[in-house]
CSV table of N, CA and C in Angstrom, one decimal:
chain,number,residue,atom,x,y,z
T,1,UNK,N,2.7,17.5,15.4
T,1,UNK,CA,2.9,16.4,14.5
T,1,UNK,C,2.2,16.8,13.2
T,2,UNK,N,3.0,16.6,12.0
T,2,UNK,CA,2.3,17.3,10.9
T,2,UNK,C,1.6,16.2,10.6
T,3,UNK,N,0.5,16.1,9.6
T,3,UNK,CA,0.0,15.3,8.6
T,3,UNK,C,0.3,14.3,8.3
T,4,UNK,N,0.2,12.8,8.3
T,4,UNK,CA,0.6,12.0,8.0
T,4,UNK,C,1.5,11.3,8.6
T,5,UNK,N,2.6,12.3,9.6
T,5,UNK,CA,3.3,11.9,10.5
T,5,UNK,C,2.8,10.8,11.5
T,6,UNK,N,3.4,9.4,11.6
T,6,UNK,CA,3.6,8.7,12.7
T,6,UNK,C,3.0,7.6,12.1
T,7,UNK,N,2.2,7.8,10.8
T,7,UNK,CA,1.4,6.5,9.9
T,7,UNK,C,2.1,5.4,9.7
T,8,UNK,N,3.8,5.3,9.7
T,8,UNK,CA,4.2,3.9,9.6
T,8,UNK,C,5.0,3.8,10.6
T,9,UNK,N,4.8,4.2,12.0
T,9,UNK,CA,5.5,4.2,13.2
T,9,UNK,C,4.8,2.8,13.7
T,10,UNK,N,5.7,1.8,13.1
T,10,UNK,CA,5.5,0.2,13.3
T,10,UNK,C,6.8,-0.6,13.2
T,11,UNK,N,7.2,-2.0,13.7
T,11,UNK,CA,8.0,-2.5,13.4
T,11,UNK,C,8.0,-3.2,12.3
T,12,UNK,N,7.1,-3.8,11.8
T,12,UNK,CA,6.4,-5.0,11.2
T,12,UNK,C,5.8,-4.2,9.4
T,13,UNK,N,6.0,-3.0,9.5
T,13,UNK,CA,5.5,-2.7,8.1
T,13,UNK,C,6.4,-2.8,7.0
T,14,UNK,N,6.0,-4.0,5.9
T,14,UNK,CA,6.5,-3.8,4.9
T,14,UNK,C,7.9,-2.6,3.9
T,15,UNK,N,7.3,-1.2,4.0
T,15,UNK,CA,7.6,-0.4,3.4
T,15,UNK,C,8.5,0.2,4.8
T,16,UNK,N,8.6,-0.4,6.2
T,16,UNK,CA,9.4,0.3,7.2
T,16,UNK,C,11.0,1.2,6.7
T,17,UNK,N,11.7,0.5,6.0
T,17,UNK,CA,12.8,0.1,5.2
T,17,UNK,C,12.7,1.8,4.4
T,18,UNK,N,11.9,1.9,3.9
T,18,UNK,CA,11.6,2.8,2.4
T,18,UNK,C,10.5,4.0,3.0
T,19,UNK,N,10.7,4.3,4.4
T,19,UNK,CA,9.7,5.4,4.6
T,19,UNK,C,9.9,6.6,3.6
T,20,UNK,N,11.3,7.0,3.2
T,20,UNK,CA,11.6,8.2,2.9
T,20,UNK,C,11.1,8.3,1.1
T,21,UNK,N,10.6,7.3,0.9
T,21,UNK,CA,10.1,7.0,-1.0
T,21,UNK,C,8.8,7.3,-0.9
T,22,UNK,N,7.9,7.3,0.5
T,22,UNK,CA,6.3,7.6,0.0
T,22,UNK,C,6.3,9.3,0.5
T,23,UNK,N,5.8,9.7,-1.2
T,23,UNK,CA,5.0,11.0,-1.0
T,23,UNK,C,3.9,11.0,-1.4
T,24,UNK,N,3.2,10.4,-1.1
T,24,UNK,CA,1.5,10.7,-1.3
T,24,UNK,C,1.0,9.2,-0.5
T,25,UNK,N,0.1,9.4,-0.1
T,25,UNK,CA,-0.9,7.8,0.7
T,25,UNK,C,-1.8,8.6,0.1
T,26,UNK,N,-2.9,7.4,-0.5
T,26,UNK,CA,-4.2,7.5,-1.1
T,26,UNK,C,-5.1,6.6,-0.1
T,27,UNK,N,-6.4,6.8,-0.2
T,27,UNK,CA,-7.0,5.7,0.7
T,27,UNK,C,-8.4,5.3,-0.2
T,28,UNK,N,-9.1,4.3,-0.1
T,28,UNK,CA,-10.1,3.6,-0.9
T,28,UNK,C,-10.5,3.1,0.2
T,29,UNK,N,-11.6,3.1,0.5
T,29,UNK,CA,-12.5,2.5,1.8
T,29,UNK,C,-13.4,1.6,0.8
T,30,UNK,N,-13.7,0.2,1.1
T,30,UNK,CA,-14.1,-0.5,0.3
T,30,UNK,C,-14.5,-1.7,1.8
T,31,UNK,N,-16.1,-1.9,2.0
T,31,UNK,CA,-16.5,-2.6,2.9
T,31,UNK,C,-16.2,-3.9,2.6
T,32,UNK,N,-16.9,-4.8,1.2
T,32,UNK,CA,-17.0,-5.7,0.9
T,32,UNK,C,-15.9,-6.6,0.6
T,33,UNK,N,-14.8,-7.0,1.3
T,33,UNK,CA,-13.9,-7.9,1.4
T,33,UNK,C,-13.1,-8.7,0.3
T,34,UNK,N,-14.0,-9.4,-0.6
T,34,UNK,CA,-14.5,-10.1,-1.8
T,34,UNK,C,-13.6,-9.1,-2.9
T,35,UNK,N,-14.5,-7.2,-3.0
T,35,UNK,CA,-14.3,-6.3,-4.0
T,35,UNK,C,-13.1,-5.7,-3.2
T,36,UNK,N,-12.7,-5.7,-2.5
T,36,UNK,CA,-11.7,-5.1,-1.4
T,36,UNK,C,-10.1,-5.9,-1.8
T,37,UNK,N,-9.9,-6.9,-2.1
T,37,UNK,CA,-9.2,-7.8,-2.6
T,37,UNK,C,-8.8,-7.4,-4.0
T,38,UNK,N,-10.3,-7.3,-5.0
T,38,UNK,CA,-10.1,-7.3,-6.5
T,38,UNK,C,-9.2,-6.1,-6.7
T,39,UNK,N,-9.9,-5.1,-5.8
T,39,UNK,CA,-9.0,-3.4,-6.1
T,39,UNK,C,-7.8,-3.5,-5.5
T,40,UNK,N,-7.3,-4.3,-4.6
T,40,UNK,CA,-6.1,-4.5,-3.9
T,40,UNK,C,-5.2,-5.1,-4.9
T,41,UNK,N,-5.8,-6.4,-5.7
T,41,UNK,CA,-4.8,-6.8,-6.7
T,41,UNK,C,-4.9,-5.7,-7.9
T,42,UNK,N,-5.9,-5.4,-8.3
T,42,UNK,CA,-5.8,-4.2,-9.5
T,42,UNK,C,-4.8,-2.3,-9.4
T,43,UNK,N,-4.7,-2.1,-8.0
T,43,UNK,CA,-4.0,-1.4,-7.9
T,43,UNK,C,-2.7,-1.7,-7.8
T,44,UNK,N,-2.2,-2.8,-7.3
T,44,UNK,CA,-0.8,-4.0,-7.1
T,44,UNK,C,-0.5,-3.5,-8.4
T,45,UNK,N,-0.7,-4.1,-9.2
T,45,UNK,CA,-0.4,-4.5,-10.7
T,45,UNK,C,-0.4,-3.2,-11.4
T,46,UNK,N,-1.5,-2.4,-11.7
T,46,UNK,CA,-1.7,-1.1,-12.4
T,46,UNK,C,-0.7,-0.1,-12.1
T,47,UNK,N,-0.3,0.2,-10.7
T,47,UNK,CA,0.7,1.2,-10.3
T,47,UNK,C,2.6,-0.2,-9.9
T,48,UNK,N,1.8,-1.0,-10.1
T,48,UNK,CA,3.7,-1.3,-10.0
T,48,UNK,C,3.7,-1.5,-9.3
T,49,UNK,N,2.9,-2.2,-7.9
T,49,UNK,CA,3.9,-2.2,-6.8
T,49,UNK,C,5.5,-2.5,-6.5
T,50,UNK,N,6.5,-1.7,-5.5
T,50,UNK,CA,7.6,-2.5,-5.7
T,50,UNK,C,7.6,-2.8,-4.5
T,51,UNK,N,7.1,-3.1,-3.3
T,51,UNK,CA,7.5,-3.3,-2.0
T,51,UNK,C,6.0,-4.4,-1.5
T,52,UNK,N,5.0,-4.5,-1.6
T,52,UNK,CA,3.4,-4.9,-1.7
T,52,UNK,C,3.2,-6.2,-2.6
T,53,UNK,N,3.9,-7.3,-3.0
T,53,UNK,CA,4.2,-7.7,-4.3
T,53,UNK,C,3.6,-9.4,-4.0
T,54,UNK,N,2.6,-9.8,-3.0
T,54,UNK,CA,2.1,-10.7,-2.7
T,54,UNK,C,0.9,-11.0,-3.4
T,55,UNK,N,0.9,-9.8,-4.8
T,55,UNK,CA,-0.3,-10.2,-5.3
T,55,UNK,C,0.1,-9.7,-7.0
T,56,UNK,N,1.3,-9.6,-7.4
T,56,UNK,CA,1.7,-8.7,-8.4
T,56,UNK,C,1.4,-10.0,-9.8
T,57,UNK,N,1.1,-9.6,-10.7
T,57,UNK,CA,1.0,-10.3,-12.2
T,57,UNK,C,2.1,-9.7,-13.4
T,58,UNK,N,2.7,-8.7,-13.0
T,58,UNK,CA,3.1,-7.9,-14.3
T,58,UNK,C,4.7,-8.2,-14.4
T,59,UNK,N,5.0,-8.8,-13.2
T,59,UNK,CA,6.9,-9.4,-13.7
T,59,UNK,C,6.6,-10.8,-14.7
């Protein structure tokens, strides 16, 4: 199993639909919950999400 292989082997994910559109997963480990949120909505918005969109400001 290569690399990354099996990461969205779920029924229930979002992007299940669209596996074949992610080439890259980045990760941000962020403990504090609170700041964990703010980078969640600031990445939403900054990169566009088009599938993640429970937090989006930019339409």
């Amino acid at each position: 199993m290569g690399a990354g292989v099996g990461f969205f082997e779920d029924n229930v994910s979002p992007i299940k639909n669209h596996r074949d559109e992610v080439y890259r997963i980045d990760v941000c480990i962020v403990e504090n919950p609170m700041e964990r949120g703010i980078y969640e909505t600031y990445m939403i918005n900054e990169f566009q999400a088009k599938y993640n969109v429970n937090k989006v400001f930019y339409k």
